[in-house]
PDB file of C-alpha atoms in Angstrom:
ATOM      1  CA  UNK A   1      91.860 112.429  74.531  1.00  0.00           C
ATOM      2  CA  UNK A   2      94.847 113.628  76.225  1.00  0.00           C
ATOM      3  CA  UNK A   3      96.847 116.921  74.238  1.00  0.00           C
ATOM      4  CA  UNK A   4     100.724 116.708  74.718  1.00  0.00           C
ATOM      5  CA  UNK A   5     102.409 119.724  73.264  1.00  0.00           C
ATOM      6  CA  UNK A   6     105.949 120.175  73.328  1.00  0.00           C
ATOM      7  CA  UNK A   7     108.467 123.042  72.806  1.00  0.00           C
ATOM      8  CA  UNK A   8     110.429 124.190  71.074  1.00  0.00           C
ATOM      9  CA  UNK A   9     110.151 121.874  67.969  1.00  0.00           C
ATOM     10  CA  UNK A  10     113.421 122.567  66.747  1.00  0.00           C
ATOM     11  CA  UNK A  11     116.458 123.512  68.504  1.00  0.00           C
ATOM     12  CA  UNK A  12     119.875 124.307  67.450  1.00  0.00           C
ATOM     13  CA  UNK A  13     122.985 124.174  70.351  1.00  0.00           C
ATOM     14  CA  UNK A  14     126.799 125.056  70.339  1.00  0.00           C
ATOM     15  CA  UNK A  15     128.577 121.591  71.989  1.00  0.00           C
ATOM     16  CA  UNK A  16     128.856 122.644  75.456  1.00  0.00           C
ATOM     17  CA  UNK A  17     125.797 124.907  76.039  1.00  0.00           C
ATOM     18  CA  UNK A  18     122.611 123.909  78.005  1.00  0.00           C
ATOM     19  CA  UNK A  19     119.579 123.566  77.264  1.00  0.00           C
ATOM     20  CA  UNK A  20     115.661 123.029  78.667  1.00  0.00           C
ATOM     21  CA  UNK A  21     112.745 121.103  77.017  1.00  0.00           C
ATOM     22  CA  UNK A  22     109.205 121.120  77.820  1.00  0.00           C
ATOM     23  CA  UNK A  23     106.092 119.490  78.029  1.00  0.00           C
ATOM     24  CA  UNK A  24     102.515 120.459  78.602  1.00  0.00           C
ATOM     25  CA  UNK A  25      99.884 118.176  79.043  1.00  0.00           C
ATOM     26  CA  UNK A  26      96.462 118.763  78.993  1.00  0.00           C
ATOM     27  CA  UNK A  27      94.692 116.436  81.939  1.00  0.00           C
ATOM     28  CA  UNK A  28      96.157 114.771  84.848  1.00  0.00           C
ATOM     29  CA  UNK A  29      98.608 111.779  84.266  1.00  0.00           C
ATOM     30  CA  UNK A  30      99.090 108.513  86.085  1.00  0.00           C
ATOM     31  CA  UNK A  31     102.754 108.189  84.263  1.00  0.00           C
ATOM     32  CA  UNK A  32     105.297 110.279  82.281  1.00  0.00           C
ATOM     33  CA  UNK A  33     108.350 109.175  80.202  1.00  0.00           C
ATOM     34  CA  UNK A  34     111.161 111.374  78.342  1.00  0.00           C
ATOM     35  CA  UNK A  35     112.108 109.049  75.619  1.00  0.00           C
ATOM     36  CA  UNK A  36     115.559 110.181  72.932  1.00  0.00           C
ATOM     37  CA  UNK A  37     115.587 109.055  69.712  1.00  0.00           C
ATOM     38  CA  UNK A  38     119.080 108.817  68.156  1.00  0.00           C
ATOM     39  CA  UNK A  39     119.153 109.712  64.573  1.00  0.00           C
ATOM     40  CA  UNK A  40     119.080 105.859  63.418  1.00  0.00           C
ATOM     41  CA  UNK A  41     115.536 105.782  64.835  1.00  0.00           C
ATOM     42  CA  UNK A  42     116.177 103.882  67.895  1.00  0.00           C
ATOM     43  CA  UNK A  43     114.271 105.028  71.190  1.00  0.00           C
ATOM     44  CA  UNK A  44     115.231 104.631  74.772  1.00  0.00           C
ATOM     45  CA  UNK A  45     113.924 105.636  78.211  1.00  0.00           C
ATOM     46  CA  UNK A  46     115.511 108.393  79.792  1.00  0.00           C
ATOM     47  CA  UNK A  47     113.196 109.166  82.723  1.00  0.00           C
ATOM     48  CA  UNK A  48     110.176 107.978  83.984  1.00  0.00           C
ATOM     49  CA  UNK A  49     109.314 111.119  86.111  1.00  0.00           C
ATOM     50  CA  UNK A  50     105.175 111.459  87.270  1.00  0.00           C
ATOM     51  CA  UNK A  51     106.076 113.978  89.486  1.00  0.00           C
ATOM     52  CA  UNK A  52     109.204 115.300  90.891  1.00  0.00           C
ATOM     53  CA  UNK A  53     112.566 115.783  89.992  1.00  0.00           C
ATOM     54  CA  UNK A  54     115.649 112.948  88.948  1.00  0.00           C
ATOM     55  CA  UNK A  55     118.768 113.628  87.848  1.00  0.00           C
ATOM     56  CA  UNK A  56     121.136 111.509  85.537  1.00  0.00           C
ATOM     57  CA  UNK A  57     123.930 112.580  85.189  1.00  0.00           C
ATOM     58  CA  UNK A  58     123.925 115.492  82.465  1.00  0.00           C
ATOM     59  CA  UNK A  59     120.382 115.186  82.038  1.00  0.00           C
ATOM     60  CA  UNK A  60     117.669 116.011  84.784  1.00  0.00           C
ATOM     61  CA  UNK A  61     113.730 116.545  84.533  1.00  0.00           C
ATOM     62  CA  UNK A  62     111.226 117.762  86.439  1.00  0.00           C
ATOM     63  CA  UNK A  63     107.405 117.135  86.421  1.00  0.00           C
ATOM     64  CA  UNK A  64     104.888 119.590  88.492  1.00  0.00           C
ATOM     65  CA  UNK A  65     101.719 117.718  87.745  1.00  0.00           C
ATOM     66  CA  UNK A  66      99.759 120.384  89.110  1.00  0.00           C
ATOM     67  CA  UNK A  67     100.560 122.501  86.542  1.00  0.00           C
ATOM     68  CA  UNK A  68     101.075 119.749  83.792  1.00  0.00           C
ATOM     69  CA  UNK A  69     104.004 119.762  82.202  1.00  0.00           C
ATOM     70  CA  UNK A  70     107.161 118.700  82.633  1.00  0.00           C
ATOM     71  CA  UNK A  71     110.993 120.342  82.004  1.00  0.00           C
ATOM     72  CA  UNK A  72     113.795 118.212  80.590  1.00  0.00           C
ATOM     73  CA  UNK A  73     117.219 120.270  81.448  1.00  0.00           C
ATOM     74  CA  UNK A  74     120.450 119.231  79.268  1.00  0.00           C
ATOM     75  CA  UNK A  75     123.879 120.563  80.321  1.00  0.00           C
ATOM     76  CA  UNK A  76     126.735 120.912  78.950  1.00  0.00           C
ATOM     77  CA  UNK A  77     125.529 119.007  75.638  1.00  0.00           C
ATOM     78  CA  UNK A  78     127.555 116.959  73.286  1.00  0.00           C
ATOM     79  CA  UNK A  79     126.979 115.835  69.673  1.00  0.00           C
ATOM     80  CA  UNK A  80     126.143 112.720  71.125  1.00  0.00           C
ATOM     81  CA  UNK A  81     122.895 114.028  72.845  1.00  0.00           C
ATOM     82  CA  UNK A  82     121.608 114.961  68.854  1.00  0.00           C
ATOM     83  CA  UNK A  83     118.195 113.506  68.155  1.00  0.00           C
ATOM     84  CA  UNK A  84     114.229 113.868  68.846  1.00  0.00           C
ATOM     85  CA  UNK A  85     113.073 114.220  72.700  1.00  0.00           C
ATOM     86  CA  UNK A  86     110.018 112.954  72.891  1.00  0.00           C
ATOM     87  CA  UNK A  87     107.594 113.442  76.018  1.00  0.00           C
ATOM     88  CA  UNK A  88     104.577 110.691  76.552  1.00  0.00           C
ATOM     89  CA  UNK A  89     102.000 110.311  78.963  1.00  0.00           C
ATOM     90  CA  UNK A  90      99.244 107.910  80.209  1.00  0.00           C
ATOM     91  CA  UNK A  91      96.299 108.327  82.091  1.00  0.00           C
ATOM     92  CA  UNK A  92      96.157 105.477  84.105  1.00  0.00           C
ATOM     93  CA  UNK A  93      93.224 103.481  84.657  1.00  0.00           C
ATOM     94  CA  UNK A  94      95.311 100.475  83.551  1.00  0.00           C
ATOM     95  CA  UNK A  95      95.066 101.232  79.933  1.00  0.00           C
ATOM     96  CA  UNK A  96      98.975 101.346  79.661  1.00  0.00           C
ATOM     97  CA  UNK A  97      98.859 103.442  76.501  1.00  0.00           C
ATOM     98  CA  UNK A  98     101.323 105.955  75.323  1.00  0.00           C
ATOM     99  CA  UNK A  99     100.100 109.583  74.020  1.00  0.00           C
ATOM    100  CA  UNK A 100     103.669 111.163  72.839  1.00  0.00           C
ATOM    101  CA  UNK A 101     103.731 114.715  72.069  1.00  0.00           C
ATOM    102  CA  UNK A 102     105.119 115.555  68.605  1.00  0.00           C
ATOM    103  CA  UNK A 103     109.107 115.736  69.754  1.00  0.00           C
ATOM    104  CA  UNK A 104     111.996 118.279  69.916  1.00  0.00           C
ATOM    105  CA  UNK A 105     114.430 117.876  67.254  1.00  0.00           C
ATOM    106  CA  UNK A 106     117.748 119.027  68.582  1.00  0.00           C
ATOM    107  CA  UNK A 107     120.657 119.452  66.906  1.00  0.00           C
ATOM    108  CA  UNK A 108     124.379 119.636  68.712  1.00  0.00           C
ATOM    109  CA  UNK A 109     126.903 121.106  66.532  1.00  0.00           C
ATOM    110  CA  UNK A 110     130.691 120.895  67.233  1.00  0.00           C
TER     111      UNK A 110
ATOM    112  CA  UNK B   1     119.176  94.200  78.590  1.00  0.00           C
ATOM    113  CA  UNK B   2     115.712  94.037  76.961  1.00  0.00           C
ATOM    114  CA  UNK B   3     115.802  92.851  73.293  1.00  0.00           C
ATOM    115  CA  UNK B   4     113.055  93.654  71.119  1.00  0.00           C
ATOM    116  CA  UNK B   5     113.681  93.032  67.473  1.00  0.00           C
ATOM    117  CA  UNK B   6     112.200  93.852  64.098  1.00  0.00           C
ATOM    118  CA  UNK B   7     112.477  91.635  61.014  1.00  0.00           C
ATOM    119  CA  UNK B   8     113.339  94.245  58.741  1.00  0.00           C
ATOM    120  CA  UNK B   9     115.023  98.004  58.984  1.00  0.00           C
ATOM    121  CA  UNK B  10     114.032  98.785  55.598  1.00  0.00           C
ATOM    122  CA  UNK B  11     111.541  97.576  53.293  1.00  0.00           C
ATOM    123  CA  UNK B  12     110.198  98.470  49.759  1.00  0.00           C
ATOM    124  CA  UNK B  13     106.617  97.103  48.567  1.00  0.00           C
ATOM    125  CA  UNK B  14     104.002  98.026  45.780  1.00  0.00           C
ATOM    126  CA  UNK B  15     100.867  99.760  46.208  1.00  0.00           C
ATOM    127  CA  UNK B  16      98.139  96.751  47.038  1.00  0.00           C
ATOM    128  CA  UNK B  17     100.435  94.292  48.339  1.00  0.00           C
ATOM    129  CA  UNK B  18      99.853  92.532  51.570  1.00  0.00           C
ATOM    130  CA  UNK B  19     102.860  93.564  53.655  1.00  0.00           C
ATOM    131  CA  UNK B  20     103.876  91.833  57.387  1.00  0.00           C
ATOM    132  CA  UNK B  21     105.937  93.429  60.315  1.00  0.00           C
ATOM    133  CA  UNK B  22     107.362  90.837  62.598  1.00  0.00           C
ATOM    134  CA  UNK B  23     108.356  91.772  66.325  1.00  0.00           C
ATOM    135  CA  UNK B  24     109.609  89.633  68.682  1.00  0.00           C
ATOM    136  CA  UNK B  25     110.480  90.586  72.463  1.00  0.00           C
ATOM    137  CA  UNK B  26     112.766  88.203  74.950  1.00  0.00           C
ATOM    138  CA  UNK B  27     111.490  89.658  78.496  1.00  0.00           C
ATOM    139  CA  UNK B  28     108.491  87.955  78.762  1.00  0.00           C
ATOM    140  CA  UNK B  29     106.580  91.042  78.737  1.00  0.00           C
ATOM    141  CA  UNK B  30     102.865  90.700  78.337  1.00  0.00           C
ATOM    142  CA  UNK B  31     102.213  94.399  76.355  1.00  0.00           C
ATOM    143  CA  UNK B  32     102.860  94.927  73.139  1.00  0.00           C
ATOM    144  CA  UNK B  33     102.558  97.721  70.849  1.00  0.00           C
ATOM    145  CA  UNK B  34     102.445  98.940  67.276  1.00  0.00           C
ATOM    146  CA  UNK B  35     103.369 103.207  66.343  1.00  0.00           C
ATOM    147  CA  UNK B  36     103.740 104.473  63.226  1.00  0.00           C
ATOM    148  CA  UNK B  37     106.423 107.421  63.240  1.00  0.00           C
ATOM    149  CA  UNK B  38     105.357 110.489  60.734  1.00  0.00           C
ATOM    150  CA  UNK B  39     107.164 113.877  60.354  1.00  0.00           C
ATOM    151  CA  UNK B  40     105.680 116.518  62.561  1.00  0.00           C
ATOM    152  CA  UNK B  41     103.250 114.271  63.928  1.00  0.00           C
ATOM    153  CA  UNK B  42     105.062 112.186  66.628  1.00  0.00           C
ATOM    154  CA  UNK B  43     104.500 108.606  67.035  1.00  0.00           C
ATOM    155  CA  UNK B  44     100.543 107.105  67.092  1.00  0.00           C
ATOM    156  CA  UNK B  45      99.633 104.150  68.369  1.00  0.00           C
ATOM    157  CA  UNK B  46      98.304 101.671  65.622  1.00  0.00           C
ATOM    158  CA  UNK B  47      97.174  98.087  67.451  1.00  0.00           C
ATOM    159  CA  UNK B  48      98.257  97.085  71.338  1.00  0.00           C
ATOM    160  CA  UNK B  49      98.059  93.849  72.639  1.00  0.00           C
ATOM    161  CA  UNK B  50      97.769  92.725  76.689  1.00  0.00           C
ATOM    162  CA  UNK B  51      98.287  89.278  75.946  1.00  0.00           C
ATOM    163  CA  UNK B  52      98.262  86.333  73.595  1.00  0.00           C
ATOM    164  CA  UNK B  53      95.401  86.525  70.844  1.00  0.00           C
ATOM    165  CA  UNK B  54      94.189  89.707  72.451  1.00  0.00           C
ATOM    166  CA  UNK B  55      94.375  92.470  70.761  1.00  0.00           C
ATOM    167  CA  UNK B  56      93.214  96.875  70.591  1.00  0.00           C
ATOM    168  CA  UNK B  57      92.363  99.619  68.639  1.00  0.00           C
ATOM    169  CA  UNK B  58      94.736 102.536  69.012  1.00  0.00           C
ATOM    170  CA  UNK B  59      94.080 105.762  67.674  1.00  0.00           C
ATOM    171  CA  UNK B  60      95.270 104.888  64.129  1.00  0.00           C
ATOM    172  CA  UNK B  61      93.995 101.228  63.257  1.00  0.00           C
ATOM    173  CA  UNK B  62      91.984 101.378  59.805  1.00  0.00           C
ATOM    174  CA  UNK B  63      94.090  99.300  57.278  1.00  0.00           C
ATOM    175  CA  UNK B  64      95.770  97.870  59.795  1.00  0.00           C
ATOM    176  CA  UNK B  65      95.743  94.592  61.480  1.00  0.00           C
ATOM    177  CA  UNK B  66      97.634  92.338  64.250  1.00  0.00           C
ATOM    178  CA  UNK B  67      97.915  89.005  65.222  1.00  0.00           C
ATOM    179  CA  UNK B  68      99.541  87.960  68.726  1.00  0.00           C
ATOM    180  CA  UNK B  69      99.684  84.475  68.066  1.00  0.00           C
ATOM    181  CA  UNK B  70     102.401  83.787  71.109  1.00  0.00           C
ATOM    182  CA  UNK B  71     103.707  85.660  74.086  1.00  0.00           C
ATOM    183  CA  UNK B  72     106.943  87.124  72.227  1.00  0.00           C
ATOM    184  CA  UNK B  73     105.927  88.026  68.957  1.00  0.00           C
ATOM    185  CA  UNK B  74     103.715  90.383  67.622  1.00  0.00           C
ATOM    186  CA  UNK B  75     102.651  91.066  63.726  1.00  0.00           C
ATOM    187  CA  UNK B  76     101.473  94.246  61.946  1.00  0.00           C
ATOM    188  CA  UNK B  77      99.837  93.487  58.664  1.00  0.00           C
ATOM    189  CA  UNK B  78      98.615  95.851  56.039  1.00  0.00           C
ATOM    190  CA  UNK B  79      96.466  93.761  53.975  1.00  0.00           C
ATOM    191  CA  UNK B  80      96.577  96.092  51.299  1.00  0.00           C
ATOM    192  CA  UNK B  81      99.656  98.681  51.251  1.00  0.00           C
ATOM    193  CA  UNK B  82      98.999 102.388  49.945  1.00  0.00           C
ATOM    194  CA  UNK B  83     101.441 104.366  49.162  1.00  0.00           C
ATOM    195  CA  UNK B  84      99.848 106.990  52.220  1.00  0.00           C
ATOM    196  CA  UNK B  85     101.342 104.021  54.904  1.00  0.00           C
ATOM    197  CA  UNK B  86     104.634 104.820  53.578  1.00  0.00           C
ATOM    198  CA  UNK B  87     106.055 105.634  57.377  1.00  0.00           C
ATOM    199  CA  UNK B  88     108.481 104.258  59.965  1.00  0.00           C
ATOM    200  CA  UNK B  89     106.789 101.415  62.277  1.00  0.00           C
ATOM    201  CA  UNK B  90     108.155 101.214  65.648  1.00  0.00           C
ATOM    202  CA  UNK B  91     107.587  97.865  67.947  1.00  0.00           C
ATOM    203  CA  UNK B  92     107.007  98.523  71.540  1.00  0.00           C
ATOM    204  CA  UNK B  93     107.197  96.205  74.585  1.00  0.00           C
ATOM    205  CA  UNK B  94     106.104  96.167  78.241  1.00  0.00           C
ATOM    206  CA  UNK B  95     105.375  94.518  81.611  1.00  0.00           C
ATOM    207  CA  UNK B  96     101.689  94.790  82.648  1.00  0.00           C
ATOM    208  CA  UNK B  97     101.870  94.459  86.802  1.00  0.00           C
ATOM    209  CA  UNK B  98     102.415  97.754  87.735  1.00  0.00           C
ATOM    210  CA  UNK B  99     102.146 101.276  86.142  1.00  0.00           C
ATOM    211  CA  UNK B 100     105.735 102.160  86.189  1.00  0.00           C
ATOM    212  CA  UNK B 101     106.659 100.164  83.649  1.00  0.00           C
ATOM    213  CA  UNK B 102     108.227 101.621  80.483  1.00  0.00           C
ATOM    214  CA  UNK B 103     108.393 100.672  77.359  1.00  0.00           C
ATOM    215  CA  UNK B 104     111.037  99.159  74.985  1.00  0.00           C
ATOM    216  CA  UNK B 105     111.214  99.904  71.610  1.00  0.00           C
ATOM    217  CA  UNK B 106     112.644  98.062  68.607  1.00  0.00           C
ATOM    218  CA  UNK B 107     115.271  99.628  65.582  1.00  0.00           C
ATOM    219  CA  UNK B 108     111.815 100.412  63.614  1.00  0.00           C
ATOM    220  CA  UNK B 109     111.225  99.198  60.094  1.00  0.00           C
ATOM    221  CA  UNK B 110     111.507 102.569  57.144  1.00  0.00           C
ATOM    222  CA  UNK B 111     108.465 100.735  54.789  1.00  0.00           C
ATOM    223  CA  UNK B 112     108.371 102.806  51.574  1.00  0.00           C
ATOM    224  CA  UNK B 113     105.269 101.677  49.589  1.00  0.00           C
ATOM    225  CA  UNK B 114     105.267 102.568  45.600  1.00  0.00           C
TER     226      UNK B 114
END
């Protein structure tokens, strides 16, 4: 199946500094998600991003699927943004499965 | 907002016990899904469903199973806990009509088996 490998698996920021995650897949992808996990455990959406780049507000990515992976950019980072990044992927073909890579545990410190 | 809900945040059970997961959804969605969360490892897929009493293998299934029984609920059941399914279990939800769905997740249930 699909590999998902993300970097780096730990990360340690000063509030106020930026930061950029990635994440390389191994085969082409019908559909990408960055997903942040707060430290209670609860995951949301934060982009669903196939190709391209999106922006909200301190947070962007950027997918170039023909080089497979994917770049999640964090400025000017609060305590707030502490927690595991996780990238996933599907393949398509309707299956409408999730592959997450293992995460980037970041840590914002005042 | 999407609500997806699991019955328990934490839960303690012996080894051999028959344990159950509840998650219900209120969006109507017609995907459901199953992870178990591990250190290091990510989240894995453990059971998916597409709709009522359907259900699939994910990567992880063995001594697991599911039952989809209506649209908004969807049970995880180790028949027989061991203490290596000692994890956190995350509920998933989605819509099935078009590939840029996401998908929702619930709080997660910590299940420490002894």
């Amino acid at each position: 199946g699909i590999q998902v490998e993300q970097s780096p698996p730990d990360l340690i920021l000063q509030e106020g500094a930026n930061s950029t995650l990635r994440c390389n897949f191994s085969d082409s992808v019908n559909n990408l998600q960055w997903f942040h996990q707060n430290p209670w455990g609860q995951l949301i959406n934060l982009f669903y991003i196939p190709s391209g780049t999106k922006q909200n507000g301190r947070l962007s990515a950027t997918t170039v699927a023909t080089e497979r992976y994917s770049l999640l950019y964090i400025s000017s980072s609060q305590t707030t943004d502490s927690g595991v990044y996780f990238c996933a992927v599907d393949v398509g073909a309707g299956s409408y499965q999730l592959t997450f890579g293992k995460g980037t545990k970041l840590s914002v410190i005042p | 907002d999407v609500k997806v809900t699991q019955s328990s945040r934490y839960l303690v059970k012996r080894t051999g016990e028959k344990v159950f997961l509840e998650c219900v959804q209120d969006m109507d969605h017609e995907n459901m899904f199953w992870y178990r969360q591990d250190p290091g490892l990510g989240l894995r897929l453990i059971y998916f469903s597409y709709d009522v009493k359907m259900k699939e293998k994910g990567d992880i299934p063995e001594g697991y199973s599911v039952s989809r029984e209506k649209k908004e609920r969807f049970s995880l059941i180790l028949e027989s806990a061991s203490t290596n399914q000692t994890s956190m279990y995350l509920c998933a939800s989605s819509f099935s009509d078009s590939s840029y769905e996401t998908q929702y997740f619930g709080p997660g249930t910590r299940l420490l088996v002894l």
